[in-house]
């Protein structure tokens, strides 16, 4: 099994997959190969076995996204590592169409104002104001921030893609202060012990601020990004520009936010109000 996993790892590296995707694929395949240990011949595609394996994952409550990740990893293994021509004729799990949890402008302000630590406050303000994923925020280096143009060059984001996004002028002086006299390769939000913050630390900062603000929504750090997109659309920014700022490959992903911000629905009166 170790030999197969090494081959997968090397092949993914050669194809320039992100470290996060490589780790996810290897985790899925390790699980699959362990369960498949009793299967007589791993070098033959057993579609029924794969289907049962994925159904078991669904029965355990795994999300559609995770099940699709397993299926992608398994298909990659058979197609690219074992070079088997047989097609794995299984459909991807239907993705959930849950609407994102969005915070209002007033709620964003409450969350930010509840934070006393200046660096933590700037982290949350910066992430909302630029529509960042938590991984993008903690990996941000000083050289990636263009103070004069109020833009950020995000490198190797989801799907290993680069993009340019904006950040608000209101925090320009704070960014200058936190990066002053530091090397251009240093992280913007370095930890106290040096190096970057962990994703969990950044998430915990948000969770503590949310709790302190008294807001009862089931929001997460990622809700800052959802709110950024929704508020841009409410401001009349074209959905195609929002797509570019977020780095969405498919515009349908961005269009999901138009359901949250639909002004026509908000104007409809409940029948109880007109009795």
Short mmCIF file of N, CA and C in Angstrom, two decimals, residues 38-160:
data_model
loop_
_atom_site.label_atom_id
_atom_site.label_comp_id
_atom_site.label_asym_id
_atom_site.label_seq_id
_atom_site.Cartn_x
_atom_site.Cartn_y
_atom_site.Cartn_z
N UNK A 38 -9.04 -6.78 1.86
CA UNK A 38 -9.53 -8.15 1.69
C UNK A 38 -9.98 -8.45 0.27
N UNK A 39 -9.98 -7.42 -0.56
CA UNK A 39 -10.36 -7.63 -1.95
C UNK A 39 -9.25 -8.39 -2.67
N UNK A 40 -9.60 -9.37 -3.45
CA UNK A 40 -8.61 -10.29 -4.03
C UNK A 40 -7.60 -9.58 -4.93
N UNK A 41 -8.07 -8.72 -5.82
CA UNK A 41 -7.16 -8.12 -6.79
C UNK A 41 -7.43 -6.63 -6.92
N UNK A 42 -6.57 -5.81 -6.31
CA UNK A 42 -6.72 -4.36 -6.35
C UNK A 42 -6.52 -3.83 -7.77
N UNK A 43 -5.86 -4.61 -8.61
CA UNK A 43 -5.56 -4.15 -9.97
C UNK A 43 -6.73 -4.35 -10.93
N UNK A 44 -7.87 -4.74 -10.40
CA UNK A 44 -9.09 -4.82 -11.20
C UNK A 44 -10.12 -3.88 -10.60
N UNK A 45 -10.83 -3.16 -11.45
CA UNK A 45 -11.85 -2.23 -10.98
C UNK A 45 -13.09 -3.00 -10.57
N UNK A 46 -13.44 -2.91 -9.30
CA UNK A 46 -14.65 -3.54 -8.79
C UNK A 46 -15.65 -2.42 -8.46
N UNK A 47 -16.47 -2.09 -9.46
CA UNK A 47 -17.39 -0.96 -9.32
C UNK A 47 -18.38 -1.18 -8.18
N UNK A 48 -18.85 -2.41 -8.00
CA UNK A 48 -19.80 -2.71 -6.92
C UNK A 48 -19.15 -2.45 -5.55
N UNK A 49 -17.88 -2.82 -5.42
CA UNK A 49 -17.17 -2.60 -4.16
C UNK A 49 -17.03 -1.10 -3.89
N UNK A 50 -16.67 -0.35 -4.93
CA UNK A 50 -16.49 1.10 -4.78
C UNK A 50 -17.81 1.75 -4.39
N UNK A 51 -18.91 1.30 -5.04
CA UNK A 51 -20.23 1.85 -4.73
C UNK A 51 -20.59 1.59 -3.27
N UNK A 52 -20.37 0.36 -2.81
CA UNK A 52 -20.67 0.02 -1.42
C UNK A 52 -19.80 0.82 -0.45
N UNK A 53 -18.55 1.02 -0.83
CA UNK A 53 -17.62 1.79 0.00
C UNK A 53 -18.13 3.23 0.18
N UNK A 54 -18.57 3.84 -0.94
CA UNK A 54 -19.05 5.23 -0.89
C UNK A 54 -20.40 5.33 -0.16
N UNK A 55 -21.27 4.33 -0.35
CA UNK A 55 -22.55 4.31 0.36
C UNK A 55 -22.34 4.22 1.87
N UNK A 56 -21.33 3.45 2.25
CA UNK A 56 -20.99 3.33 3.67
C UNK A 56 -20.57 4.69 4.24
N UNK A 57 -19.84 5.44 3.44
CA UNK A 57 -19.41 6.78 3.87
C UNK A 57 -20.62 7.70 4.03
N UNK A 58 -21.57 7.58 3.11
CA UNK A 58 -22.78 8.40 3.19
C UNK A 58 -23.59 8.03 4.42
N UNK A 59 -23.68 6.74 4.70
CA UNK A 59 -24.42 6.27 5.89
C UNK A 59 -23.80 6.79 7.18
N UNK A 60 -22.50 7.06 7.13
CA UNK A 60 -21.80 7.59 8.31
C UNK A 60 -21.94 9.10 8.44
N UNK A 61 -22.68 9.70 7.50
CA UNK A 61 -22.97 11.13 7.59
C UNK A 61 -21.99 12.05 6.88
N UNK A 62 -21.11 11.50 6.04
CA UNK A 62 -20.17 12.33 5.31
C UNK A 62 -20.92 13.19 4.28
N UNK A 63 -20.43 14.38 4.04
CA UNK A 63 -21.07 15.31 3.12
C UNK A 63 -20.88 14.86 1.67
N UNK A 64 -21.72 15.41 0.78
CA UNK A 64 -21.61 15.11 -0.65
C UNK A 64 -20.23 15.52 -1.17
N UNK A 65 -19.72 16.64 -0.67
CA UNK A 65 -18.42 17.13 -1.11
C UNK A 65 -17.32 16.15 -0.77
N UNK A 66 -17.39 15.57 0.44
CA UNK A 66 -16.37 14.61 0.87
C UNK A 66 -16.48 13.31 0.08
N UNK A 67 -17.69 12.86 -0.18
CA UNK A 67 -17.89 11.64 -0.97
C UNK A 67 -17.35 11.83 -2.39
N UNK A 68 -17.57 13.00 -2.95
CA UNK A 68 -17.03 13.30 -4.28
C UNK A 68 -15.50 13.30 -4.26
N UNK A 69 -14.93 13.77 -3.15
CA UNK A 69 -13.47 13.77 -3.01
C UNK A 69 -12.94 12.33 -3.01
N UNK A 70 -13.61 11.45 -2.28
CA UNK A 70 -13.24 10.03 -2.28
C UNK A 70 -13.30 9.45 -3.69
N UNK A 71 -14.39 9.74 -4.40
CA UNK A 71 -14.58 9.19 -5.74
C UNK A 71 -13.51 9.73 -6.70
N UNK A 72 -13.20 11.00 -6.60
CA UNK A 72 -12.16 11.58 -7.44
C UNK A 72 -10.81 10.92 -7.20
N UNK A 73 -10.49 10.70 -5.93
CA UNK A 73 -9.22 10.09 -5.56
C UNK A 73 -9.13 8.65 -6.08
N UNK A 74 -10.22 7.92 -5.94
CA UNK A 74 -10.25 6.52 -6.40
C UNK A 74 -10.11 6.46 -7.92
N UNK A 75 -10.83 7.33 -8.61
CA UNK A 75 -10.73 7.37 -10.08
C UNK A 75 -9.31 7.73 -10.52
N UNK A 76 -8.69 8.68 -9.84
CA UNK A 76 -7.32 9.07 -10.16
C UNK A 76 -6.38 7.88 -9.99
N UNK A 77 -6.56 7.14 -8.91
CA UNK A 77 -5.71 5.99 -8.61
C UNK A 77 -5.77 4.94 -9.72
N UNK A 78 -6.98 4.59 -10.13
CA UNK A 78 -7.12 3.54 -11.15
C UNK A 78 -6.72 4.04 -12.55
N UNK A 79 -7.05 5.30 -12.83
CA UNK A 79 -6.80 5.82 -14.18
C UNK A 79 -5.34 6.23 -14.39
N UNK A 80 -4.76 6.91 -13.39
CA UNK A 80 -3.43 7.51 -13.57
C UNK A 80 -2.28 6.70 -12.98
N UNK A 81 -2.56 5.87 -12.00
CA UNK A 81 -1.50 5.08 -11.36
C UNK A 81 -1.48 3.66 -11.90
N UNK A 82 -2.65 3.00 -11.87
CA UNK A 82 -2.71 1.62 -12.38
C UNK A 82 -2.92 1.58 -13.89
N UNK A 83 -3.27 2.72 -14.47
CA UNK A 83 -3.44 2.84 -15.93
C UNK A 83 -4.48 1.86 -16.48
N UNK A 84 -5.56 1.68 -15.73
CA UNK A 84 -6.60 0.76 -16.18
C UNK A 84 -7.58 1.47 -17.11
N UNK A 85 -7.92 0.88 -18.23
CA UNK A 85 -8.81 1.53 -19.20
C UNK A 85 -10.27 1.48 -18.80
N UNK A 86 -10.61 0.56 -17.87
CA UNK A 86 -12.01 0.40 -17.50
C UNK A 86 -12.56 1.64 -16.81
N UNK A 87 -13.70 2.11 -17.28
CA UNK A 87 -14.32 3.31 -16.71
C UNK A 87 -15.07 2.97 -15.43
N UNK A 88 -14.93 3.82 -14.42
CA UNK A 88 -15.69 3.65 -13.19
C UNK A 88 -17.00 4.42 -13.37
N UNK A 89 -18.04 3.69 -13.70
CA UNK A 89 -19.31 4.30 -14.08
C UNK A 89 -20.16 4.60 -12.84
N UNK A 90 -19.72 5.59 -12.09
CA UNK A 90 -20.45 6.03 -10.90
C UNK A 90 -20.65 7.54 -10.98
N UNK A 91 -21.85 7.98 -10.65
CA UNK A 91 -22.16 9.40 -10.69
C UNK A 91 -21.70 10.07 -9.41
N UNK A 92 -21.36 11.34 -9.52
CA UNK A 92 -20.96 12.09 -8.35
C UNK A 92 -22.17 12.37 -7.47
N UNK A 93 -21.91 12.47 -6.18
CA UNK A 93 -22.98 12.78 -5.23
C UNK A 93 -23.53 14.18 -5.50
N UNK A 94 -24.84 14.33 -5.38
CA UNK A 94 -25.47 15.62 -5.60
C UNK A 94 -25.08 16.56 -4.47
N UNK A 95 -24.58 17.72 -4.84
CA UNK A 95 -24.12 18.68 -3.83
C UNK A 95 -25.29 19.36 -3.15
N UNK A 96 -25.09 19.67 -1.90
CA UNK A 96 -26.09 20.39 -1.13
C UNK A 96 -26.26 21.80 -1.71
N UNK A 97 -27.50 22.27 -1.72
CA UNK A 97 -27.78 23.62 -2.22
C UNK A 97 -28.14 24.56 -1.07
N UNK A 98 -27.53 24.32 0.09
CA UNK A 98 -27.78 25.18 1.24
C UNK A 98 -27.25 26.59 0.95
N UNK A 99 -28.03 27.57 1.37
CA UNK A 99 -27.59 28.95 1.20
C UNK A 99 -26.50 29.27 2.23
N UNK A 100 -25.53 30.09 1.84
CA UNK A 100 -24.45 30.44 2.78
C UNK A 100 -24.97 31.31 3.92
N UNK A 101 -24.31 31.20 5.07
CA UNK A 101 -24.66 32.05 6.21
C UNK A 101 -23.95 33.39 6.03
N UNK A 102 -24.76 34.44 5.93
CA UNK A 102 -24.23 35.77 5.67
C UNK A 102 -24.50 36.67 6.87
N UNK A 103 -23.50 37.45 7.24
CA UNK A 103 -23.62 38.42 8.32
C UNK A 103 -23.97 39.78 7.73
N UNK A 104 -24.82 40.51 8.40
CA UNK A 104 -25.15 41.86 7.94
C UNK A 104 -23.97 42.79 8.20
N UNK A 105 -24.01 43.96 7.59
CA UNK A 105 -22.94 44.94 7.81
C UNK A 105 -22.85 45.32 9.29
N UNK A 106 -24.00 45.44 9.92
CA UNK A 106 -24.04 45.78 11.34
C UNK A 106 -23.42 44.66 12.19
N UNK A 107 -23.69 43.42 11.81
CA UNK A 107 -23.12 42.28 12.54
C UNK A 107 -21.61 42.19 12.35
N UNK A 108 -21.15 42.46 11.14
CA UNK A 108 -19.70 42.49 10.88
C UNK A 108 -19.04 43.53 11.78
N UNK A 109 -19.66 44.70 11.85
CA UNK A 109 -19.12 45.79 12.68
C UNK A 109 -19.07 45.38 14.15
N UNK A 110 -20.12 44.72 14.62
CA UNK A 110 -20.16 44.26 16.02
C UNK A 110 -19.05 43.26 16.31
N UNK A 111 -18.83 42.34 15.39
CA UNK A 111 -17.80 41.32 15.56
C UNK A 111 -16.42 41.97 15.62
N UNK A 112 -16.15 42.86 14.69
CA UNK A 112 -14.85 43.53 14.64
C UNK A 112 -14.61 44.37 15.90
N UNK A 113 -15.64 45.09 16.34
CA UNK A 113 -15.50 45.96 17.50
C UNK A 113 -15.41 45.20 18.82
N UNK A 114 -15.76 43.92 18.79
CA UNK A 114 -15.68 43.12 20.02
C UNK A 114 -14.26 42.61 20.28
N UNK A 115 -13.36 42.81 19.32
CA UNK A 115 -11.98 42.31 19.43
C UNK A 115 -11.07 43.42 19.96
N UNK A 116 -10.39 43.14 21.05
CA UNK A 116 -9.49 44.14 21.65
C UNK A 116 -8.06 44.04 21.11
N UNK A 117 -7.63 42.83 20.77
CA UNK A 117 -6.28 42.64 20.23
C UNK A 117 -6.21 43.26 18.83
N UNK A 118 -5.28 44.21 18.64
CA UNK A 118 -5.21 44.96 17.39
C UNK A 118 -4.92 44.07 16.18
N UNK A 119 -3.99 43.12 16.35
CA UNK A 119 -3.65 42.25 15.21
C UNK A 119 -4.82 41.34 14.85
N UNK A 120 -5.49 40.82 15.85
CA UNK A 120 -6.64 39.95 15.62
C UNK A 120 -7.78 40.73 14.96
N UNK A 121 -7.95 41.95 15.42
CA UNK A 121 -9.00 42.81 14.85
C UNK A 121 -8.72 43.09 13.37
N UNK A 122 -7.45 43.32 13.06
CA UNK A 122 -7.06 43.59 11.68
C UNK A 122 -7.22 42.34 10.82
N UNK A 123 -6.91 41.18 11.38
CA UNK A 123 -7.07 39.91 10.65
C UNK A 123 -8.51 39.72 10.19
N UNK A 124 -9.45 39.95 11.09
CA UNK A 124 -10.87 39.77 10.75
C UNK A 124 -11.33 40.86 9.77
N UNK A 125 -10.90 42.09 9.99
CA UNK A 125 -11.27 43.20 9.09
C UNK A 125 -10.72 42.95 7.69
N UNK A 126 -9.47 42.53 7.63
CA UNK A 126 -8.78 42.28 6.36
C UNK A 126 -9.45 41.13 5.60
N UNK A 127 -9.80 40.07 6.32
CA UNK A 127 -10.40 38.88 5.69
C UNK A 127 -11.78 39.18 5.14
N UNK A 128 -12.57 39.97 5.89
CA UNK A 128 -13.88 40.38 5.38
C UNK A 128 -13.73 41.36 4.21
N UNK A 129 -12.86 42.35 4.39
CA UNK A 129 -12.71 43.41 3.40
C UNK A 129 -12.12 42.96 2.09
N UNK A 130 -11.48 41.77 2.09
CA UNK A 130 -10.87 41.25 0.87
C UNK A 130 -11.53 39.95 0.40
N UNK A 131 -12.46 39.42 1.18
CA UNK A 131 -13.15 38.18 0.80
C UNK A 131 -12.24 36.96 0.82
N UNK A 132 -11.43 36.85 1.87
CA UNK A 132 -10.41 35.79 1.92
C UNK A 132 -10.90 34.51 2.58
N UNK A 133 -10.40 33.39 2.09
CA UNK A 133 -10.50 32.13 2.82
C UNK A 133 -9.51 32.19 3.98
N UNK A 134 -9.75 31.38 5.01
CA UNK A 134 -8.85 31.41 6.17
C UNK A 134 -7.43 31.05 5.77
N UNK A 135 -7.26 30.10 4.86
CA UNK A 135 -5.92 29.70 4.41
C UNK A 135 -5.22 30.84 3.69
N UNK A 136 -5.98 31.64 2.96
CA UNK A 136 -5.41 32.76 2.22
C UNK A 136 -4.96 33.87 3.18
N UNK A 137 -5.72 34.06 4.24
CA UNK A 137 -5.39 35.10 5.21
C UNK A 137 -4.09 34.78 5.95
N UNK A 138 -3.96 33.54 6.41
CA UNK A 138 -2.77 33.19 7.21
C UNK A 138 -1.52 33.02 6.34
N UNK A 139 -1.70 32.77 5.06
CA UNK A 139 -0.55 32.60 4.16
C UNK A 139 -0.13 33.89 3.46
N UNK A 140 -0.84 34.98 3.75
CA UNK A 140 -0.56 36.25 3.09
C UNK A 140 0.81 36.79 3.51
N UNK A 141 1.65 37.08 2.52
CA UNK A 141 2.97 37.66 2.80
C UNK A 141 2.96 39.15 2.45
N UNK A 142 3.85 39.88 3.09
CA UNK A 142 3.90 41.33 2.92
C UNK A 142 4.07 41.72 1.46
N UNK A 143 4.88 40.97 0.72
CA UNK A 143 5.13 41.30 -0.69
C UNK A 143 3.90 41.13 -1.57
N UNK A 144 2.88 40.42 -1.06
CA UNK A 144 1.67 40.18 -1.84
C UNK A 144 0.67 41.32 -1.72
N UNK A 145 0.93 42.26 -0.81
CA UNK A 145 -0.01 43.36 -0.57
C UNK A 145 0.51 44.64 -1.23
N UNK A 146 -0.29 45.17 -2.15
CA UNK A 146 0.06 46.42 -2.83
C UNK A 146 -0.67 47.57 -2.13
N UNK A 147 0.05 48.24 -1.23
CA UNK A 147 -0.54 49.29 -0.41
C UNK A 147 -1.08 50.43 -1.26
N UNK A 148 -0.34 50.84 -2.28
CA UNK A 148 -0.72 51.99 -3.10
C UNK A 148 -1.99 51.73 -3.92
N UNK A 149 -2.11 50.52 -4.45
CA UNK A 149 -3.25 50.20 -5.30
C UNK A 149 -4.40 49.53 -4.56
N UNK A 150 -4.20 49.24 -3.25
CA UNK A 150 -5.21 48.58 -2.41
C UNK A 150 -5.64 47.24 -3.01
N UNK A 151 -4.65 46.48 -3.47
CA UNK A 151 -4.91 45.16 -4.03
C UNK A 151 -4.01 44.12 -3.36
N UNK A 152 -4.42 42.87 -3.48
CA UNK A 152 -3.66 41.75 -2.93
C UNK A 152 -3.48 40.71 -4.03
N UNK A 153 -2.28 40.20 -4.16
CA UNK A 153 -2.01 39.11 -5.10
C UNK A 153 -2.05 37.81 -4.30
N UNK A 154 -3.13 37.07 -4.46
CA UNK A 154 -3.29 35.80 -3.75
C UNK A 154 -2.69 34.70 -4.62
N UNK A 155 -1.73 33.99 -4.04
CA UNK A 155 -0.98 32.99 -4.81
C UNK A 155 -1.29 31.57 -4.33
N UNK A 156 -1.47 30.69 -5.31
CA UNK A 156 -1.69 29.28 -4.99
C UNK A 156 -2.91 29.05 -4.13
N UNK A 157 -4.01 29.73 -4.46
CA UNK A 157 -5.26 29.57 -3.71
C UNK A 157 -5.92 28.25 -4.10
N UNK A 158 -7.19 28.10 -3.78
CA UNK A 158 -7.92 26.86 -4.07
C UNK A 158 -7.79 26.53 -5.55
N UNK A 159 -7.44 25.26 -5.83
CA UNK A 159 -7.21 24.87 -7.22
C UNK A 159 -5.85 25.32 -7.71
N UNK A 160 -5.00 25.76 -6.77
CA UNK A 160 -3.63 26.22 -7.06
C UNK A 160 -3.63 27.37 -8.06
#
